[in-house]
Coordinates of C-alpha atoms in Angstrom, one line a residue:
X1 CA 13.5 23.6 -14.0
X2 CA 17.0 22.4 -14.6
X3 CA 19.6 25.1 -14.0
X4 CA 17.3 27.2 -11.9
X5 CA 17.5 27.7 -8.2
X6 CA 14.4 26.1 -6.6
X7 CA 12.4 28.2 -4.1
X8 CA 11.6 27.3 -0.6
X9 CA 7.9 26.9 0.2
X10 CA 6.3 29.3 2.7
X11 CA 2.6 28.3 2.7
X12 CA 1.7 27.7 6.3
X13 CA -1.6 25.8 5.6
X14 CA -2.4 22.4 4.1
X15 CA -4.2 24.3 1.3
X16 CA -3.2 27.8 0.2
X17 CA -5.8 30.4 1.1
X18 CA -6.2 31.5 -2.5
X19 CA -7.0 27.9 -3.6
X20 CA -9.4 27.5 -0.7
X21 CA -11.3 30.6 -1.8
X22 CA -11.3 29.7 -5.4
X23 CA -12.6 26.2 -4.9
X24 CA -15.1 27.4 -2.4
X25 CA -16.4 29.9 -5.0
X26 CA -16.5 27.3 -7.7
X27 CA -18.2 24.7 -5.5
X28 CA -15.3 22.3 -5.8
X29 CA -14.7 21.5 -2.2
X30 CA -14.7 17.8 -1.2
X31 CA -17.0 17.0 1.7
X32 CA -13.9 16.0 3.7
X33 CA -12.8 19.6 3.5
X34 CA -16.0 21.4 4.5
X35 CA -16.3 23.2 7.9
X36 CA -18.6 21.5 10.4
X37 CA -22.1 23.0 9.8
X38 CA -20.7 24.7 6.7
X39 CA -22.6 22.6 4.2
X40 CA -25.7 23.7 2.5
X41 CA -26.0 25.3 -1.0
X42 CA -22.6 27.0 -0.6
X43 CA -20.2 24.9 1.5
X44 CA -17.4 26.7 3.3
X45 CA -13.9 25.5 3.4
X46 CA -12.4 24.6 6.8
X47 CA -8.7 25.7 6.9
X48 CA -8.0 22.8 9.2
X49 CA -9.5 20.2 6.8
X50 CA -8.9 21.6 3.3
X51 CA -6.0 20.0 1.5
X52 CA -4.3 21.2 -1.7
X53 CA -5.5 19.5 -4.9
X54 CA -3.2 18.0 -7.4
X55 CA -2.8 20.2 -10.5
X56 CA -0.7 18.9 -13.4
X57 CA 2.2 21.1 -14.3
X58 CA 1.8 22.5 -17.8
X59 CA 4.3 23.7 -20.4
X60 CA 4.6 27.4 -20.3
X61 CA 2.8 27.7 -17.0
X62 CA 4.3 30.1 -14.5
X63 CA 6.2 28.4 -11.7
X64 CA 4.3 28.5 -8.4
X65 CA 5.3 31.2 -6.0
X66 CA 6.8 30.2 -2.7
X67 CA 3.6 31.2 -1.0
X68 CA 1.8 28.5 -3.0
X69 CA 4.2 25.8 -1.9
X70 CA 4.1 24.0 1.4
X71 CA 7.5 23.5 3.1
X72 CA 8.4 20.0 4.2
X73 CA 7.1 20.5 7.8
X74 CA 3.7 21.5 6.5
X75 CA 3.7 18.6 4.0
X76 CA 4.5 16.2 6.8
X77 CA 1.6 17.6 8.8
X78 CA -0.6 17.3 5.8
X79 CA 0.2 13.6 5.4
X80 CA -0.4 13.1 9.1
X81 CA -3.8 14.7 8.8
X82 CA -4.7 12.4 5.9
X83 CA -3.7 9.4 7.9
X84 CA -5.4 10.5 11.1
X85 CA -8.6 12.2 9.8
X86 CA -9.3 10.8 6.4
X87 CA -7.9 7.3 5.7
X88 CA -9.9 5.6 8.4
X89 CA -13.2 7.4 8.0
X90 CA -16.2 5.2 8.7
X91 CA -18.7 7.6 7.0
X92 CA -17.3 7.1 3.5
X93 CA -16.6 4.3 1.2
X94 CA -13.1 3.0 0.8
X95 CA -13.2 4.1 -2.8
X96 CA -14.1 7.7 -1.9
X97 CA -11.3 7.8 0.7
X98 CA -8.7 6.3 -1.7
X99 CA -9.6 8.7 -4.5
X100 CA -9.3 11.8 -2.2
X101 CA -6.1 10.6 -0.4
X102 CA -4.3 9.6 -3.7
X103 CA -5.0 13.0 -5.2
X104 CA -3.8 14.9 -2.2
X105 CA -0.7 12.8 -1.8
X106 CA 0.2 13.4 -5.4
X107 CA 0.0 17.1 -4.7
X108 CA 2.3 16.6 -1.7
X109 CA 4.9 14.9 -3.9
X110 CA 4.6 17.7 -6.5
X111 CA 5.1 20.5 -3.9
X112 CA 8.2 18.7 -2.6
X113 CA 9.6 18.3 -6.1
X114 CA 9.1 22.0 -6.9
X115 CA 11.1 23.4 -4.0
X116 CA 14.5 23.1 -2.4
X117 CA 14.5 20.5 0.5
X118 CA 17.2 18.5 2.3
X119 CA 17.3 14.8 1.5
X120 CA 16.5 13.8 5.1
X121 CA 13.4 16.0 5.4
X122 CA 12.3 15.1 1.9
X123 CA 12.6 11.4 2.7
X124 CA 10.5 11.8 5.8
X125 CA 7.7 13.3 3.8
X126 CA 7.9 10.7 1.0
X127 CA 8.0 7.8 3.5
X128 CA 4.9 9.0 5.3
X129 CA 3.1 9.7 2.1
X130 CA 4.0 6.2 0.7
X131 CA 2.9 4.5 3.9
X132 CA -0.6 6.2 3.7
X133 CA -0.9 5.3 0.1
X134 CA 0.0 1.7 0.7
X135 CA -2.7 1.5 3.4
X136 CA -5.5 2.9 1.4
X137 CA -4.5 0.9 -1.7
X138 CA -4.7 -2.3 0.5
X139 CA -8.3 -1.4 1.5
X140 CA -9.5 -1.6 -2.1
X141 CA -10.6 -4.8 -3.8
X142 CA -9.3 -5.5 -7.3
X143 CA -11.7 -4.2 -9.9
X144 CA -13.3 -1.7 -7.5
X145 CA -13.9 1.8 -8.8
X146 CA -12.6 4.7 -6.7
X147 CA -13.7 7.9 -8.5
X148 CA -11.0 9.4 -10.6
X149 CA -8.4 6.8 -9.4
X150 CA -8.8 3.2 -10.6
X151 CA -6.9 0.5 -8.6
X152 CA -4.4 0.2 -11.5
X153 CA -3.7 3.9 -11.4
X154 CA -3.4 3.7 -7.6
X155 CA -0.8 1.0 -8.0
X156 CA 1.0 3.1 -10.5
X157 CA 1.1 6.0 -8.0
X158 CA 2.6 3.7 -5.4
X159 CA 5.3 2.8 -7.9
X160 CA 5.9 6.5 -8.5
X161 CA 6.2 7.1 -4.8
X162 CA 8.8 4.3 -4.4
X163 CA 10.7 5.8 -7.3
X164 CA 10.8 9.3 -5.8
X165 CA 11.8 7.9 -2.4
X166 CA 14.5 5.6 -3.7
X167 CA 16.0 8.4 -5.7
X168 CA 16.0 10.5 -2.6
X169 CA 17.9 7.7 -0.7
X170 CA 20.4 7.4 -3.7
X171 CA 21.4 11.0 -3.2
X172 CA 23.3 9.8 -0.2
X173 CA 22.6 12.5 2.3
X174 CA 21.1 11.1 5.4
X175 CA 20.6 9.6 7.9
X176 CA 17.5 7.7 6.7
X177 CA 16.5 5.5 9.7
X178 CA 13.6 4.0 7.8
X179 CA 15.4 3.2 4.6
X180 CA 15.7 -0.6 5.3
X181 CA 12.0 -0.8 6.0
X182 CA 11.0 1.1 2.9
X183 CA 13.5 -0.8 0.6
X184 CA 11.8 -3.9 2.0
X185 CA 8.4 -2.6 1.3
X186 CA 9.5 -1.9 -2.3
X187 CA 10.5 -5.5 -2.7
X188 CA 7.3 -6.8 -1.1
X189 CA 5.2 -4.6 -3.3
X190 CA 7.1 -6.0 -6.4
X191 CA 7.2 -9.6 -5.2
X192 CA 8.7 -11.9 -7.8
X193 CA 10.1 -9.0 -9.9
X194 CA 13.7 -9.7 -11.1
X195 CA 14.4 -6.0 -11.5
X196 CA 13.2 -5.2 -7.9
X197 CA 15.2 -8.1 -6.5
X198 CA 18.3 -7.0 -8.4
X199 CA 18.1 -3.4 -7.3
X200 CA 17.7 -4.5 -3.6
X201 CA 20.7 -6.9 -3.9
X202 CA 22.8 -3.9 -5.1
X203 CA 22.2 -2.1 -1.8
X204 CA 25.1 -2.0 0.7
X205 CA 25.6 -5.2 2.8
X206 CA 25.0 -3.3 6.0
X207 CA 21.5 -2.2 4.8
X208 CA 20.7 -5.7 3.4
X209 CA 21.5 -7.2 6.8
X210 CA 18.8 -5.2 8.6
X211 CA 15.8 -7.3 9.8
X212 CA 13.3 -5.6 7.6
X213 CA 15.2 -6.3 4.4
X214 CA 16.1 -9.8 5.4
X215 CA 12.5 -10.5 6.0
X216 CA 11.5 -9.1 2.6
X217 CA 14.2 -11.2 0.9
X218 CA 12.9 -14.3 2.7
X219 CA 9.3 -13.6 1.6
X220 CA 10.5 -13.0 -2.0
X221 CA 12.5 -16.3 -2.0
X222 CA 9.5 -18.3 -0.7
X223 CA 7.3 -16.7 -3.3
X224 CA 9.7 -17.5 -6.1
X225 CA 10.2 -21.1 -5.0
X226 CA 6.4 -21.7 -4.6
X227 CA 7.0 -22.8 -1.0
X228 CA 3.4 -22.0 0.2
X229 CA 3.9 -23.3 3.8
X230 CA 6.9 -21.0 4.4
X231 CA 5.5 -18.1 2.4
X232 CA 2.2 -17.9 4.4
X233 CA 4.1 -18.5 7.7
X234 CA 6.2 -15.5 6.9
X235 CA 3.2 -13.4 5.8
X236 CA 1.4 -14.1 9.0
X237 CA 4.3 -12.6 10.9
X238 CA 4.7 -9.4 8.9
X239 CA 3.8 -6.1 10.5
X240 CA 0.9 -4.1 9.2
X241 CA 2.6 -1.8 6.6
X242 CA 4.5 -4.7 5.1
X243 CA 1.3 -6.7 4.9
X244 CA -0.4 -3.8 3.0
X245 CA 2.5 -3.8 0.6
X246 CA 2.3 -7.5 -0.2
X247 CA -1.4 -7.9 -0.2
X248 CA -1.7 -7.5 -4.0
X249 CA 0.2 -10.8 -4.4
X250 CA -1.8 -12.8 -1.9
X251 CA -4.5 -13.9 -4.3
X252 CA -2.0 -15.1 -6.8
X253 CA 0.0 -17.0 -4.2
X254 CA -3.1 -18.7 -2.9
X255 CA -4.1 -19.7 -6.4
X256 CA -0.6 -21.1 -7.2
X257 CA -0.6 -23.1 -3.9
X258 CA -4.1 -24.5 -4.6
X259 CA -3.0 -25.5 -8.1
X260 CA 0.0 -27.4 -6.6
X261 CA -2.3 -29.2 -4.2
X262 CA -4.6 -30.1 -7.1
X263 CA -1.6 -31.6 -9.1
X264 CA -0.3 -33.5 -6.1
X265 CA -3.6 -34.9 -4.7
X266 CA -6.0 -35.2 -7.6
X267 CA -7.1 -38.8 -8.5
X268 CA -9.7 -40.1 -10.9
X269 CA -12.1 -41.0 -8.0
X270 CA -11.2 -37.9 -6.0
X271 CA -9.2 -37.5 -2.8
X272 CA -10.4 -35.3 0.1
X273 CA -8.6 -32.9 2.3
X274 CA -9.9 -31.2 5.5
X275 CA -11.0 -27.6 4.8
X276 CA -9.3 -26.6 8.0
X277 CA -6.0 -27.5 6.5
X278 CA -6.6 -25.3 3.5
X279 CA -7.6 -22.4 5.9
X280 CA -4.3 -22.8 7.9
X281 CA -2.0 -23.4 4.9
X282 CA -3.3 -20.3 3.0
X283 CA -3.9 -18.1 6.0
X284 CA -7.5 -17.6 5.0
X285 CA -10.0 -15.9 7.2
X286 CA -12.1 -18.9 7.9
X287 CA -13.9 -21.9 6.4
X288 CA -16.4 -19.8 4.4
X289 CA -13.6 -18.1 2.5
X290 CA -11.9 -21.5 1.9
X291 CA -15.2 -22.8 0.5
X292 CA -15.5 -19.8 -1.8
X293 CA -11.9 -20.2 -2.9
X294 CA -12.2 -23.9 -3.7
X295 CA -15.5 -23.5 -5.5
X296 CA -14.1 -20.6 -7.6
X297 CA -11.5 -23.0 -8.8
X298 CA -13.9 -25.9 -9.6
X299 CA -13.1 -28.0 -6.6
X300 CA -16.2 -29.6 -5.1
X301 CA -16.9 -30.0 -1.4
X302 CA -17.8 -33.0 0.6
X303 CA -20.1 -31.8 3.2
X304 CA -19.0 -28.6 4.9
X305 CA -15.5 -29.5 6.0
X306 CA -13.7 -31.3 3.2
X307 CA -12.6 -30.4 -0.3
X308 CA -12.4 -33.0 -3.0
X309 CA -9.4 -33.1 -5.4
X310 CA -10.6 -34.9 -8.5
X311 CA -8.6 -35.1 -11.7
X312 CA -9.7 -32.5 -14.2
X313 CA -11.8 -30.5 -11.9
X314 CA -9.4 -27.7 -11.0
X315 CA -9.9 -24.6 -13.2
X316 CA -8.7 -21.0 -13.3
X317 CA -10.9 -18.2 -14.7
X318 CA -10.2 -14.5 -14.4
X319 CA -8.4 -12.9 -11.4
X320 CA -8.1 -15.0 -8.2
X321 CA -10.5 -14.0 -5.5
X322 CA -9.1 -11.1 -3.5
X323 CA -10.3 -12.3 -0.1
X324 CA -10.8 -10.1 3.0
X325 CA -7.3 -10.6 4.3
X326 CA -8.3 -9.9 8.0
X327 CA -5.7 -12.5 9.2
X328 CA -2.9 -11.3 6.9
X329 CA -3.6 -7.5 7.0
X330 CA -6.6 -6.2 8.9
X331 CA -5.7 -7.7 12.2
X332 CA -2.1 -6.4 12.2
X333 CA -2.9 -2.8 13.5
X334 CA -3.2 -4.3 16.9
X335 CA -5.0 -1.3 18.4
X336 CA -2.7 1.3 16.9
X337 CA -4.0 4.1 14.6
X338 CA -2.8 4.4 11.1
X339 CA -1.3 7.7 12.0
X340 CA 0.9 5.9 14.6
X341 CA 2.0 3.3 12.0
X342 CA 2.7 5.9 9.3
X343 CA 4.9 8.0 11.6
X344 CA 6.7 5.1 13.3
X345 CA 9.9 3.3 12.3
X346 CA 8.4 0.1 11.0
X347 CA 11.7 -1.9 11.0
X348 CA 11.6 -2.0 14.8
X349 CA 8.5 -4.2 14.6
X350 CA 10.1 -6.9 12.4
X351 CA 11.5 -9.8 14.3
X352 CA 11.2 -13.4 15.3
X353 CA 11.2 -16.2 12.8
X354 CA 10.5 -13.8 9.9
X355 CA 13.8 -12.0 10.5
X356 CA 16.0 -15.1 10.4
X357 CA 18.5 -15.4 7.5
X358 CA 17.4 -17.2 4.4
X359 CA 17.4 -20.9 4.6

């Protein structure tokens, strides 16, 4: 659409009325979109629940009319709805929730890209959408199936979301009060990436000095150095959204730390270490998870509370166990709803030891 003036969306609903009617007629409504009591052989769409599906733009296809595009305020309300009413549903599997949310958020980004919107209001939509996507992605275990969206594709959508948001920031028009937090989330999601670190280090010094970015840089440094004690101390102190972003690296960090312990402590006869130490060092959710982790790496147990490091016993096969991450992620909501976290300014939550300058 280069060289063309972009329209301004005018659709007042989360899903255009024409799409609701078409999908209702074709029987393609998701159960999250059906009106209460409107099930049965011909489910009816609820205008307060139906959310526009993603439809890939095709070459030669007519541009959508303004009436089919939701303006930024409606897009933001749509993201809020997904966070408040869908992402935390207890009557659905995490896979079903992730598949639905990922598709609808992709449609949100497309609507935004196809219309004229100011950088500040576009950033607000992209930030909220990315926050919800990070949260639902963190709920899935590696290898889980989630309908049309596999975990790897979900991760790719997160990267696309970061790309859209960071390009929005780069346009320069602001202010963007959450930029430091989301630049930090970008680094945490790409922990250990030279390219991600380089791009963050190119940001203005004033932005890099914000607590959220200083924390992310500290976590990245500890991860690169293999300093497990400092890394997991920092991870324990991260707020919820930052914890969601970094969760995909936790299993690998734990495996690397366990391998270091095996190299340092293994003897021909075997040397033991209290299981409680492993739980604390790696921020595990309890002794049972520690036992599972040790046994998955070939480390035998002595009784129920000690792990044996014997030369030649440590092994690595397949992906590291994902773990439940209640300590590092699940416990961080602290009584707040996901909607509150998504719409809040996360950088205000970062503080304490995790926000200190790099050592």
